[in-house]
Amino acid sequence: MKKQVLLCCLLATVMGANAQWKPVGDKIKTKWAEQINPAAVLPEYPRPAMERAEWKNLNGEWAYAIREKGGVEPAAFDGTILVPFAVESSLSGVQKTVGEKNELWYKRTFTVPASWKGKQVMLNFGAVDWKTDVFVNDILIGSHQGGFTPFSFDVTPYLVNKGEQKLVVRVWDPTEKGFQPIGKQTSRPEGIWYTAVTGIWQTVWLEPVAVNHVTAIKAIPDVDKELVDVTVSAAKCCAADYVEVAILDGGKQIATAKGVAGKALRLAVKSPKLWSPENPVLYDMKVSLFSNGKKIDEVSSYTAMRKISTKRDANGIMRMQLNNKDYFQYGPLDQGWWPDGLYTAPTDEALLYDIKKTKDWGFNMIRKHVKVEPARWYYHCDKEGILVWQDMPSGDHGNRWEPHVYNGGTDKNRSDESIANYYQEWKEIMDLCISHPSVVMWVPFNEAWGQFKTEEVIAWTKKYDPSRLVNPASGGNHRACGDVLDLHNYPGPNMFLFDAVRVNVLGEYGGIGLPLEGHLWQQGKNWGYVQFKNSDEVTAEYVKFANELKDMVKRGFSAAVYTQTTDVEGEVNGLMTYDRKVIKINEKAVREANQSVIRMLE
């Protein structure tokens, strides 16, 4: 009888917690919003490229408060927020604006599992936008500045002996009032600019580690030499410590190497199976850390054998190559926004859905536009097989843009603080993506938005990762550096400049609009670069543009990016609606058109 009462109490508690949270607002939502369980929000391990067996998810309902900037922890909080959805989103259960004059406070408690005794406890954040201060048991333990990348703190010294631990997070985000990268965010959304995002927007979790433990893995393949260079970073290592890396194919170990942390280990992968969108072969990887001959840490990872490069073809045109073969890259501009979660997909299934649809439509590439995704998104791209161009989120705007000439427009005269922050956040973004085979191109600037010291930034980017291509300024201002000349033209494709030294690509075109009643973010003010009345008209225009593009492939284009994957807020030029409930094109016809363009370089 006591067991039944206890069970009923537990069920009532869970049901009460579930009833407390609900999406707010009257905006459209995806089907996945209905699948969210507040007690198990985004339960998947958030870092597949460096996974540990033990961990504890801290997503769920936290207390929140919005207070004037510069104050202390509130005595009372305003209510509950569902982490990790930004406070402005419907799925947060709050949907309130913070603004540059206020700070967002979070509070919750957690317990450390008894089985973790003797271990260091790491507190990990997937991403928080923008400036974050973290308190454990009323002690400020650390801060992080950056809205798109993960960071961690060792909270062990600040834990009390038993019971619940208090965790408080303070966030300040000035959005476009600051100099930091913001991408498409604004305090006044309209047109191509979207709702601001503030606070925690990726998974928060705990994991136990040894004092000496693996902190990062960098794996860079060399297809020509049949090698992978793997650099393992580790915390608090001493002279007796070493790392061991093993590569496995189907569970069978095919290569292994040992060495000290921080030094590249070279592993031979004989007769490698090459990764491509058509055959996305991944090799499992085990990374272990030993101290005095004893294994004290082990993480699971993976790698792939893939090469991205450029080479002149028989006609003297510089082409992009994948695994030493000319390869036309074709994909959509992907903003990565959600009507219910804003920056955050409601579920992992939703995160994967857009990638799968992109492949269904016959594309082989995605341009991730002025946004960075959670680590699981890049893992899905690796596993599904799709190439990724990774943009740096833009910020500190104010340049003159001249996209139709060489060396036109102006570079922004940014402050030293703004420049230092750019490099810090860009480096962290590159570190996040650097081992993912799907990521083949870095895009430091888009359409002159905050573009500064272009040649220096491109040289730094190329030096930091010489294994990938660098697209210096998608859509201009065009400078004679990097690997790519990237043109933008709307609505149809157009080649109005040509570079004989670098690869030529069409970084944006299209924007065919179709507003669909019942699937709109707002009434009125919906737009596309051109608008049509039904799916047949949109499909016909899309296929027409694809056929025009084929001639430009012959003349020199090596890639093209169609705008865009989904509608986003007031933009109705997606291949599907913002709520992902309606595909707006004839999928078979679009797939055939896309494949016919890609085959132009086979």
Coordinates of C-alpha atoms in Angstrom, one line a residue:
M1 CA 0.0 0.0 0.0
K2 CA 2.8 2.4 0.9
K3 CA 4.5 1.6 -2.5
Q4 CA 1.2 2.5 -4.3
V5 CA 0.9 5.8 -2.4
L6 CA 4.5 6.6 -3.2
L7 CA 4.0 5.8 -6.8
C8 CA 0.8 7.9 -7.0
C9 CA 2.7 10.8 -5.4
L10 CA 5.5 10.5 -7.8
L11 CA 3.1 10.4 -10.8
A12 CA 1.3 13.4 -9.4
T13 CA 4.5 15.3 -9.0
V14 CA 5.6 14.5 -12.6
M15 CA 2.2 15.4 -14.0
G16 CA 2.1 18.6 -12.0
A17 CA 5.5 19.5 -13.4
N18 CA 4.4 18.7 -16.9
A19 CA 1.2 20.8 -16.5
Q20 CA 3.2 23.7 -15.3
W21 CA 5.1 24.2 -18.6
K22 CA 3.4 24.8 -21.9
P23 CA 4.4 26.7 -25.1
V24 CA 3.2 30.3 -25.0
G25 CA 2.1 32.8 -27.7
D26 CA -0.1 32.4 -30.7
K27 CA 2.6 31.9 -33.4
I28 CA 2.7 28.8 -35.6
K29 CA 4.6 25.7 -34.2
T30 CA 6.1 22.5 -35.5
K31 CA 4.7 19.1 -34.8
W32 CA 7.6 18.4 -32.6
A33 CA 6.5 21.0 -30.1
E34 CA 3.8 18.6 -29.0
Q35 CA 6.4 15.8 -28.3
I36 CA 8.4 17.8 -25.7
N37 CA 8.5 16.2 -22.3
P38 CA 9.7 18.9 -19.8
A39 CA 11.2 16.1 -17.6
A40 CA 13.4 14.9 -20.6
V41 CA 14.1 17.8 -22.9
L42 CA 16.6 17.0 -25.6
P43 CA 17.8 13.9 -23.8
E44 CA 20.5 12.8 -26.3
Y45 CA 24.1 13.1 -25.4
P46 CA 25.0 16.6 -26.7
R47 CA 28.6 16.0 -27.9
P48 CA 28.8 12.9 -30.1
A49 CA 32.4 13.5 -31.3
M50 CA 33.7 13.2 -27.7
E51 CA 31.2 11.1 -25.7
R52 CA 31.6 9.8 -22.2
A53 CA 29.5 7.0 -20.7
E54 CA 28.4 8.8 -17.6
W55 CA 26.6 12.2 -17.6
K56 CA 23.6 14.0 -16.2
N57 CA 21.3 16.2 -18.3
L58 CA 20.3 19.5 -16.6
N59 CA 17.8 20.5 -19.2
G60 CA 14.3 21.2 -17.9
E61 CA 12.4 23.7 -15.8
W62 CA 14.6 26.3 -14.1
A63 CA 13.6 29.5 -12.3
Y64 CA 14.1 32.7 -14.2
A65 CA 14.1 36.5 -13.7
I66 CA 14.6 39.5 -15.8
R67 CA 16.2 42.4 -13.9
E68 CA 18.0 45.7 -14.6
K69 CA 21.6 45.2 -15.6
G70 CA 24.1 45.6 -12.8
G71 CA 22.1 44.2 -9.9
V72 CA 22.6 41.2 -7.7
E73 CA 20.8 37.9 -7.6
P74 CA 17.0 38.5 -7.3
A75 CA 15.5 37.7 -3.9
A76 CA 12.4 36.3 -5.8
F77 CA 12.3 35.0 -9.4
D78 CA 9.6 35.6 -12.0
G79 CA 8.6 32.1 -12.8
T80 CA 9.9 29.0 -14.6
I81 CA 11.6 28.7 -18.0
L82 CA 12.2 25.5 -20.0
V83 CA 15.9 25.2 -20.6
P84 CA 17.5 25.1 -23.2
F85 CA 15.0 27.3 -25.1
A86 CA 15.8 31.0 -25.4
V87 CA 13.6 33.3 -23.2
E88 CA 12.1 35.0 -26.3
S89 CA 10.9 31.6 -27.7
S90 CA 7.5 30.0 -27.3
L91 CA 9.0 26.8 -26.1
S92 CA 10.7 28.5 -23.2
G93 CA 7.2 29.0 -21.7
V94 CA 8.1 32.7 -21.2
Q95 CA 8.4 34.5 -24.6
K96 CA 9.6 37.8 -23.1
T97 CA 12.1 40.4 -24.4
V98 CA 15.2 41.1 -22.3
G99 CA 17.0 43.9 -24.1
E100 CA 20.4 45.5 -23.6
K101 CA 19.5 47.3 -20.4
N102 CA 18.5 44.1 -18.5
E103 CA 20.0 40.8 -17.5
L104 CA 18.5 37.3 -17.5
W105 CA 18.9 35.2 -14.4
Y106 CA 18.5 31.4 -14.1
K107 CA 18.4 29.3 -11.0
R108 CA 18.1 25.6 -10.2
T109 CA 19.6 23.0 -7.9
F110 CA 21.2 19.7 -8.8
T111 CA 22.6 16.7 -7.0
V112 CA 25.8 14.8 -7.8
P113 CA 25.3 11.0 -8.1
A114 CA 26.9 9.1 -5.3
S115 CA 28.8 6.9 -7.9
W116 CA 30.7 10.0 -8.9
K117 CA 32.5 10.2 -5.6
G118 CA 36.2 10.9 -6.1
K119 CA 35.7 12.3 -9.6
Q120 CA 35.9 15.9 -10.8
V121 CA 32.5 17.2 -11.8
M122 CA 32.4 19.2 -15.0
L123 CA 29.5 21.6 -15.8
N124 CA 29.1 22.0 -19.5
F125 CA 27.1 24.5 -21.5
G126 CA 26.4 23.9 -25.2
A127 CA 25.8 27.6 -25.9
V128 CA 24.6 30.7 -24.1
D129 CA 24.0 34.0 -25.9
W130 CA 26.0 36.1 -25.0
K131 CA 27.9 37.1 -21.9
T132 CA 27.5 34.4 -19.2
D133 CA 28.5 34.4 -15.5
V134 CA 28.1 31.1 -13.5
F135 CA 27.6 30.8 -9.8
V136 CA 27.7 27.6 -7.8
N137 CA 26.6 27.7 -4.2
D138 CA 26.8 31.5 -4.4
I139 CA 30.4 31.6 -5.6
L140 CA 31.1 33.1 -9.0
I141 CA 33.1 30.3 -10.6
G142 CA 33.6 31.6 -14.1
S143 CA 32.4 33.6 -17.1
H144 CA 32.2 33.1 -20.9
Q145 CA 31.7 35.6 -23.7
G146 CA 30.3 34.2 -26.9
G147 CA 26.9 33.2 -28.1
F148 CA 27.5 30.1 -30.3
T149 CA 30.0 27.7 -28.7
P150 CA 30.4 25.3 -25.8
F151 CA 32.2 26.1 -22.6
S152 CA 32.9 24.2 -19.3
F153 CA 33.8 24.7 -15.7
D154 CA 35.2 22.3 -13.1
V155 CA 32.7 22.8 -10.2
T156 CA 34.2 20.3 -7.8
P157 CA 35.9 22.8 -5.5
Y158 CA 32.6 24.6 -5.0
L159 CA 30.3 21.7 -4.1
V160 CA 29.0 21.3 -0.6
N161 CA 29.5 17.9 1.0
K162 CA 25.9 16.5 0.7
G163 CA 22.6 17.1 -0.9
E164 CA 21.5 19.8 -3.4
Q165 CA 23.9 22.2 -5.0
K166 CA 22.7 25.7 -6.0
L167 CA 23.4 26.8 -9.6
V168 CA 22.7 30.4 -10.8
V169 CA 23.5 31.7 -14.3
R170 CA 23.4 35.4 -15.3
V171 CA 23.3 36.4 -18.9
W172 CA 23.6 39.8 -20.7
D173 CA 23.0 40.2 -24.4
P174 CA 22.8 43.6 -26.1
T175 CA 21.9 42.0 -29.5
E176 CA 22.6 44.6 -32.3
K177 CA 23.4 47.3 -29.7
G178 CA 26.7 45.5 -29.1
F179 CA 29.7 44.6 -31.3
Q180 CA 29.4 40.8 -30.9
P181 CA 28.4 38.3 -33.6
I182 CA 24.5 38.1 -33.8
G183 CA 23.8 36.7 -37.2
K184 CA 20.1 37.5 -38.1
Q185 CA 19.0 38.6 -34.6
T186 CA 17.6 42.1 -34.0
S187 CA 15.5 43.9 -31.4
R188 CA 13.2 45.0 -34.2
P189 CA 12.6 42.0 -36.5
E190 CA 11.4 42.6 -40.0
G191 CA 12.4 41.4 -43.5
I192 CA 15.6 39.3 -43.3
W193 CA 16.1 40.1 -39.6
Y194 CA 14.6 37.9 -37.0
T195 CA 13.6 37.8 -33.3
A196 CA 16.4 38.3 -30.7
V197 CA 17.8 35.3 -28.8
T198 CA 19.0 35.6 -25.3
G199 CA 20.3 33.1 -22.8
I200 CA 20.8 29.4 -22.7
W201 CA 19.8 27.8 -26.0
Q202 CA 21.7 24.5 -26.0
T203 CA 21.9 21.6 -23.6
V204 CA 23.4 22.0 -20.1
W205 CA 24.9 18.9 -18.5
L206 CA 27.2 17.4 -15.9
E207 CA 29.8 14.7 -16.3
P208 CA 32.4 13.1 -14.0
V209 CA 36.0 13.0 -15.1
A210 CA 39.4 12.3 -13.6
V211 CA 41.6 15.1 -12.5
N212 CA 43.6 14.5 -15.7
H213 CA 41.1 14.1 -18.5
V214 CA 40.6 14.6 -22.2
T215 CA 39.3 18.1 -23.1
A216 CA 39.3 18.1 -27.0
I217 CA 40.0 16.0 -30.1
K218 CA 41.2 17.4 -33.4
A219 CA 41.3 14.9 -36.3
I220 CA 42.5 16.0 -39.7
P221 CA 42.6 13.4 -42.5
D222 CA 45.2 13.2 -45.3
V223 CA 43.6 11.1 -48.1
D224 CA 46.6 11.3 -50.3
K225 CA 49.0 9.9 -47.7
E226 CA 46.3 7.6 -46.2
L227 CA 46.8 9.1 -42.8
V228 CA 44.8 10.8 -40.0
D229 CA 46.5 13.3 -37.7
V230 CA 44.8 13.3 -34.3
T231 CA 45.7 15.8 -31.6
V232 CA 44.2 15.1 -28.1
S233 CA 44.1 17.9 -25.6
A234 CA 44.0 17.1 -21.9
A235 CA 43.7 18.9 -18.6
K236 CA 46.3 18.8 -15.8
C237 CA 48.6 16.2 -17.4
C238 CA 52.0 15.4 -16.0
A239 CA 55.2 13.8 -17.4
A240 CA 53.9 10.2 -16.8
D241 CA 50.7 10.8 -18.7
Y242 CA 50.1 9.8 -22.3
V243 CA 47.1 9.4 -24.7
E244 CA 46.2 6.5 -26.9
V245 CA 44.1 6.7 -30.1
A246 CA 42.6 3.7 -31.8
I247 CA 40.7 3.8 -35.1
L248 CA 38.1 1.1 -35.8
D249 CA 36.3 -0.1 -38.9
G250 CA 33.2 -2.2 -38.1
G251 CA 34.5 -2.8 -34.6
K252 CA 37.9 -4.0 -35.8
Q253 CA 40.9 -2.0 -34.8
I254 CA 42.8 -0.9 -37.9
A255 CA 45.2 1.7 -36.5
T256 CA 46.6 2.9 -33.1
A257 CA 49.1 5.4 -31.8
K258 CA 50.3 6.7 -28.4
G259 CA 51.9 10.0 -27.5
V260 CA 51.7 12.9 -25.1
A261 CA 48.6 15.2 -25.1
G262 CA 48.8 18.2 -27.3
K263 CA 51.0 16.6 -30.0
A264 CA 49.6 15.3 -33.2
L265 CA 49.5 11.5 -33.5
R266 CA 49.8 10.1 -37.0
L267 CA 47.6 7.0 -37.7
A268 CA 47.8 5.1 -41.0
V269 CA 44.5 4.2 -42.6
K270 CA 45.4 1.9 -45.5
S271 CA 43.2 1.7 -48.6
P272 CA 40.7 4.1 -46.9
K273 CA 37.0 4.2 -47.5
L274 CA 36.4 7.7 -48.6
W275 CA 33.7 9.8 -47.1
S276 CA 31.3 11.6 -49.5
P277 CA 27.6 12.6 -49.6
E278 CA 27.1 9.5 -51.7
N279 CA 29.0 7.2 -49.3
P280 CA 29.3 8.8 -45.8
V281 CA 31.7 6.3 -44.3
L282 CA 32.7 7.0 -40.7
Y283 CA 35.4 5.2 -38.7
D284 CA 34.9 4.8 -35.0
M285 CA 37.6 6.2 -32.7
K286 CA 38.5 5.5 -29.1
V287 CA 40.6 8.0 -27.2
S288 CA 42.1 7.1 -23.8
L289 CA 44.3 8.9 -21.3
F290 CA 46.7 7.0 -19.2
S291 CA 48.5 8.0 -16.0
N292 CA 51.3 5.9 -14.6
G293 CA 50.2 3.1 -17.0
K294 CA 46.6 3.2 -15.8
K295 CA 43.7 4.2 -18.0
I296 CA 41.9 7.2 -16.2
D297 CA 39.7 8.6 -19.0
E298 CA 38.2 7.2 -22.2
V299 CA 35.9 8.9 -24.7
S300 CA 34.2 7.6 -27.9
S301 CA 34.7 9.6 -31.1
Y302 CA 34.8 9.1 -34.9
T303 CA 36.6 10.3 -38.0
A304 CA 36.4 10.1 -41.7
M305 CA 38.7 10.1 -44.7
R306 CA 37.7 13.1 -46.9
K307 CA 39.7 15.7 -48.9
I308 CA 38.5 19.1 -50.1
S309 CA 40.7 21.0 -52.6
T310 CA 40.8 23.0 -55.8
K311 CA 42.4 22.2 -59.2
R312 CA 42.2 23.6 -62.7
D313 CA 40.2 21.5 -65.2
A314 CA 41.1 20.9 -68.8
N315 CA 39.7 24.3 -69.8
G316 CA 41.8 26.1 -67.2
I317 CA 38.9 26.8 -64.9
M318 CA 39.6 26.4 -61.2
R319 CA 37.3 23.8 -59.8
M320 CA 36.4 22.5 -56.3
Q321 CA 37.3 18.9 -55.8
L322 CA 36.1 16.3 -53.4
N323 CA 38.5 13.4 -52.9
N324 CA 40.5 14.6 -55.9
K325 CA 37.6 14.6 -58.3
D326 CA 35.7 17.6 -59.7
Y327 CA 32.6 17.9 -57.6
F328 CA 29.7 20.4 -58.0
Q329 CA 28.4 21.5 -54.6
Y330 CA 24.7 22.4 -54.6
G331 CA 22.6 23.2 -51.5
P332 CA 20.2 25.5 -49.8
L333 CA 20.9 28.5 -47.6
D334 CA 20.0 27.1 -44.2
Q335 CA 19.1 29.7 -41.5
G336 CA 18.5 27.1 -38.8
W337 CA 15.6 28.9 -37.2
W338 CA 12.4 27.4 -35.6
P339 CA 9.0 29.2 -35.1
D340 CA 8.7 27.6 -31.6
G341 CA 12.3 27.3 -30.5
L342 CA 14.0 30.1 -32.4
Y343 CA 17.6 29.0 -32.4
T344 CA 16.8 25.7 -30.8
A345 CA 15.1 22.7 -32.6
P346 CA 12.3 21.3 -30.4
T347 CA 13.7 17.7 -30.6
D348 CA 16.7 15.9 -32.0
E349 CA 14.4 14.4 -34.6
A350 CA 13.5 17.9 -35.7
L351 CA 17.1 18.8 -35.9
L352 CA 17.8 15.9 -38.2
Y353 CA 14.6 16.4 -40.3
D354 CA 15.9 19.5 -42.3
I355 CA 19.1 17.6 -43.2
K356 CA 17.2 14.6 -44.4
K357 CA 14.8 16.7 -46.5
T358 CA 17.8 18.5 -48.0
K359 CA 19.2 15.2 -49.2
D360 CA 15.7 14.0 -50.3
W361 CA 15.6 17.1 -52.6
G362 CA 18.9 16.0 -54.3
F363 CA 21.2 18.5 -52.7
N364 CA 24.7 17.5 -51.5
M365 CA 25.6 20.6 -49.5
I366 CA 24.2 23.1 -46.9
R367 CA 25.4 26.6 -46.3
K368 CA 24.8 27.3 -42.6
H369 CA 24.0 30.9 -42.8
V370 CA 25.4 33.3 -40.1
K371 CA 24.5 30.8 -37.4
V372 CA 26.2 27.9 -35.6
E373 CA 24.4 24.7 -34.7
P374 CA 24.7 22.4 -31.7
A375 CA 27.3 19.7 -32.1
R376 CA 24.6 17.1 -32.8
W377 CA 23.7 18.9 -36.0
Y378 CA 27.2 18.5 -37.4
Y379 CA 27.2 14.9 -36.3
H380 CA 24.0 14.3 -38.2
C381 CA 25.6 15.9 -41.3
D382 CA 28.6 13.6 -40.9
K383 CA 26.4 10.6 -40.6
E384 CA 23.8 11.4 -43.3
G385 CA 26.5 12.7 -45.7
I386 CA 26.1 16.3 -46.6
L387 CA 28.8 19.0 -47.1
V388 CA 28.6 22.1 -45.0
W389 CA 29.8 25.7 -45.6
Q390 CA 30.1 27.3 -42.1
D391 CA 29.5 31.0 -41.9
M392 CA 30.8 33.2 -39.1
P393 CA 27.7 34.9 -37.6
S394 CA 27.9 38.6 -38.5
G395 CA 27.9 41.6 -36.2
D396 CA 29.2 45.1 -35.9
H397 CA 27.7 46.2 -39.2
G398 CA 28.2 49.5 -41.0
N399 CA 30.1 48.8 -44.2
R400 CA 29.4 50.1 -47.7
W401 CA 28.6 47.0 -49.8
E402 CA 29.6 46.8 -53.5
P403 CA 29.0 43.2 -54.7
H404 CA 29.4 43.7 -58.5
V405 CA 33.0 44.9 -58.6
Y406 CA 36.4 43.8 -57.4
N407 CA 37.9 45.6 -54.4
G408 CA 34.8 47.7 -54.0
G409 CA 33.0 48.8 -50.8
T410 CA 34.7 49.4 -47.5
D411 CA 36.1 47.5 -44.6
K412 CA 34.7 48.4 -41.2
N413 CA 36.9 50.2 -38.8
R414 CA 36.1 48.1 -35.8
S415 CA 37.3 48.7 -32.3
D416 CA 40.2 46.6 -30.8
E417 CA 37.6 45.0 -28.4
S418 CA 35.4 44.1 -31.3
I419 CA 38.2 42.6 -33.3
A420 CA 39.5 40.6 -30.3
N421 CA 36.1 39.2 -29.7
Y422 CA 35.6 38.3 -33.4
Y423 CA 38.8 36.3 -33.4
Q424 CA 37.9 34.6 -30.1
E425 CA 34.5 33.6 -31.2
W426 CA 35.6 32.6 -34.7
K427 CA 38.3 30.4 -33.3
E428 CA 35.8 28.7 -30.9
I429 CA 33.5 28.1 -33.8
M430 CA 36.3 26.6 -35.9
D431 CA 37.3 24.4 -32.9
L432 CA 33.7 23.2 -32.6
C433 CA 33.6 22.1 -36.3
I434 CA 37.2 21.2 -37.0
S435 CA 36.9 17.4 -36.7
H436 CA 33.6 17.1 -38.6
P437 CA 34.2 15.8 -42.1
S438 CA 31.0 17.4 -43.4
V439 CA 32.4 20.9 -42.9
V440 CA 34.5 21.8 -46.0
M441 CA 34.4 25.6 -46.1
W442 CA 34.8 28.5 -43.8
V443 CA 33.0 31.7 -44.6
P444 CA 34.3 34.6 -42.4
F445 CA 32.2 37.3 -43.9
N446 CA 28.8 37.7 -45.6
E447 CA 27.8 40.6 -47.8
A448 CA 30.2 43.0 -46.1
W449 CA 28.4 42.7 -42.8
G450 CA 31.0 43.8 -40.3
Q451 CA 33.8 42.9 -42.8
F452 CA 37.2 44.2 -41.6
K453 CA 40.8 43.7 -42.4
T454 CA 39.7 41.1 -44.9
E455 CA 43.1 39.9 -46.0
E456 CA 44.4 39.5 -42.4
V457 CA 41.3 37.6 -41.3
I458 CA 41.4 35.2 -44.3
A459 CA 45.2 34.6 -43.8
W460 CA 44.5 33.8 -40.1
T461 CA 41.7 31.5 -41.0
K462 CA 43.7 29.7 -43.6
K463 CA 46.6 29.3 -41.3
Y464 CA 44.5 28.0 -38.4
D465 CA 43.0 25.3 -40.6
P466 CA 44.8 24.7 -43.9
S467 CA 42.8 21.5 -44.5
R468 CA 39.6 23.4 -45.7
L469 CA 38.7 26.1 -48.2
V470 CA 38.1 29.7 -47.2
N471 CA 35.4 31.7 -48.8
P472 CA 36.5 35.3 -47.8
A473 CA 33.3 37.3 -48.4
S474 CA 30.2 35.5 -49.6
G475 CA 28.5 38.1 -51.9
G476 CA 31.3 40.6 -51.4
N477 CA 33.0 43.0 -50.7
H478 CA 35.4 40.9 -52.9
R479 CA 39.1 40.9 -52.1
A480 CA 41.9 39.1 -53.8
C481 CA 42.4 36.5 -51.1
G482 CA 41.2 33.1 -50.0
D483 CA 40.1 30.3 -52.3
V484 CA 36.7 31.5 -53.6
L485 CA 35.0 34.3 -55.5
D486 CA 31.4 34.1 -54.2
L487 CA 28.6 36.0 -56.1
H488 CA 25.0 36.7 -54.9
N489 CA 22.2 37.4 -57.3
Y490 CA 18.4 37.4 -56.9
P491 CA 16.1 36.0 -58.1
G492 CA 17.8 34.0 -60.9
P493 CA 21.4 32.8 -61.2
N494 CA 23.9 35.2 -62.9
M495 CA 27.7 35.2 -63.4
F496 CA 28.6 38.8 -63.6
L497 CA 32.3 38.4 -62.4
F498 CA 34.8 35.7 -63.0
D499 CA 38.1 34.9 -61.2
A500 CA 40.7 33.0 -63.2
V501 CA 42.8 32.2 -60.1
R502 CA 40.1 31.1 -57.6
V503 CA 37.0 28.9 -57.5
N504 CA 33.9 30.7 -58.7
V505 CA 30.6 30.0 -56.8
L506 CA 27.1 31.4 -56.7
G507 CA 26.7 31.8 -52.9
E508 CA 23.0 32.9 -53.0
Y509 CA 20.2 33.1 -55.5
G510 CA 16.5 32.2 -55.8
G511 CA 14.2 33.4 -53.0
I512 CA 11.1 32.2 -54.8
G513 CA 8.2 33.1 -52.4
L514 CA 5.0 31.3 -51.7
P515 CA 2.9 32.4 -48.7
L516 CA 0.6 29.7 -47.4
E517 CA -2.3 30.6 -45.1
G518 CA -2.2 28.8 -41.8
H519 CA 1.6 28.4 -41.9
L520 CA 2.6 32.1 -41.7
W521 CA 4.5 33.7 -38.8
Q522 CA 2.6 37.0 -39.4
Q523 CA -0.2 38.4 -41.4
G524 CA 1.0 40.9 -44.0
K525 CA 4.6 42.0 -44.7
N526 CA 5.5 38.5 -45.9
W527 CA 7.9 38.6 -48.8
G528 CA 10.2 36.7 -51.2
Y529 CA 12.4 38.0 -53.9
V530 CA 9.6 36.9 -56.3
Q531 CA 6.2 35.5 -55.3
F532 CA 3.9 32.9 -56.9
K533 CA 0.5 31.6 -56.1
N534 CA 0.9 27.8 -55.9
S535 CA 3.4 24.9 -55.8
D536 CA 3.3 24.3 -59.5
E537 CA 4.4 27.8 -60.3
V538 CA 7.2 27.7 -57.7
T539 CA 8.5 24.4 -59.0
A540 CA 8.5 25.6 -62.6
E541 CA 10.4 28.7 -61.6
Y542 CA 12.9 26.6 -59.6
V543 CA 13.5 24.2 -62.5
K544 CA 13.9 27.1 -64.9
F545 CA 16.6 28.6 -62.7
A546 CA 18.3 25.2 -62.4
N547 CA 18.5 24.9 -66.2
E548 CA 19.9 28.4 -66.4
L549 CA 22.5 27.5 -63.8
K550 CA 23.7 24.6 -65.9
D551 CA 25.1 26.9 -68.6
M552 CA 27.0 28.8 -65.9
V553 CA 28.5 25.6 -64.5
K554 CA 30.0 25.0 -67.9
R555 CA 31.4 28.6 -67.9
G556 CA 32.9 28.4 -64.4
F557 CA 30.6 28.0 -61.4
S558 CA 31.7 25.2 -59.1
A559 CA 28.9 25.5 -56.5
A560 CA 25.5 27.2 -56.0
V561 CA 23.4 28.0 -53.0
Y562 CA 19.6 28.3 -53.3
T563 CA 17.7 30.6 -50.9
Q564 CA 16.3 28.8 -48.8
T565 CA 15.5 25.7 -46.8
T566 CA 12.5 27.0 -44.9
D567 CA 10.4 30.1 -44.5
V568 CA 11.7 32.2 -41.6
E569 CA 9.4 34.6 -39.8
G570 CA 8.4 37.2 -42.5
E571 CA 10.4 35.5 -45.3
V572 CA 8.2 33.1 -47.3
N573 CA 10.9 31.9 -49.8
G574 CA 11.5 28.5 -48.2
L575 CA 11.3 25.2 -49.9
M576 CA 9.0 24.3 -47.0
T577 CA 7.0 26.3 -44.5
Y578 CA 8.5 27.7 -41.3
D579 CA 6.5 25.1 -39.3
R580 CA 7.9 22.3 -41.6
K581 CA 4.3 21.1 -42.2
V582 CA 4.1 21.8 -45.9
I583 CA 6.7 21.1 -48.6
K584 CA 6.1 23.9 -51.1
I585 CA 7.6 22.3 -54.2
N586 CA 7.2 19.1 -56.3
E587 CA 10.0 17.1 -54.6
K588 CA 10.5 14.7 -57.5
A589 CA 10.9 17.5 -60.0
V590 CA 13.3 19.5 -57.8
R591 CA 15.4 16.5 -57.1
E592 CA 15.7 15.7 -60.8
A593 CA 16.7 19.3 -61.5
N594 CA 19.2 19.4 -58.7
Q595 CA 20.8 16.1 -59.7
S596 CA 21.1 17.3 -63.3
V597 CA 23.0 20.4 -62.2
I598 CA 25.4 18.3 -60.0
R599 CA 26.1 15.9 -62.8
M600 CA 27.5 18.7 -65.0
L601 CA 30.9 18.2 -63.4
E602 CA 30.9 14.4 -63.3

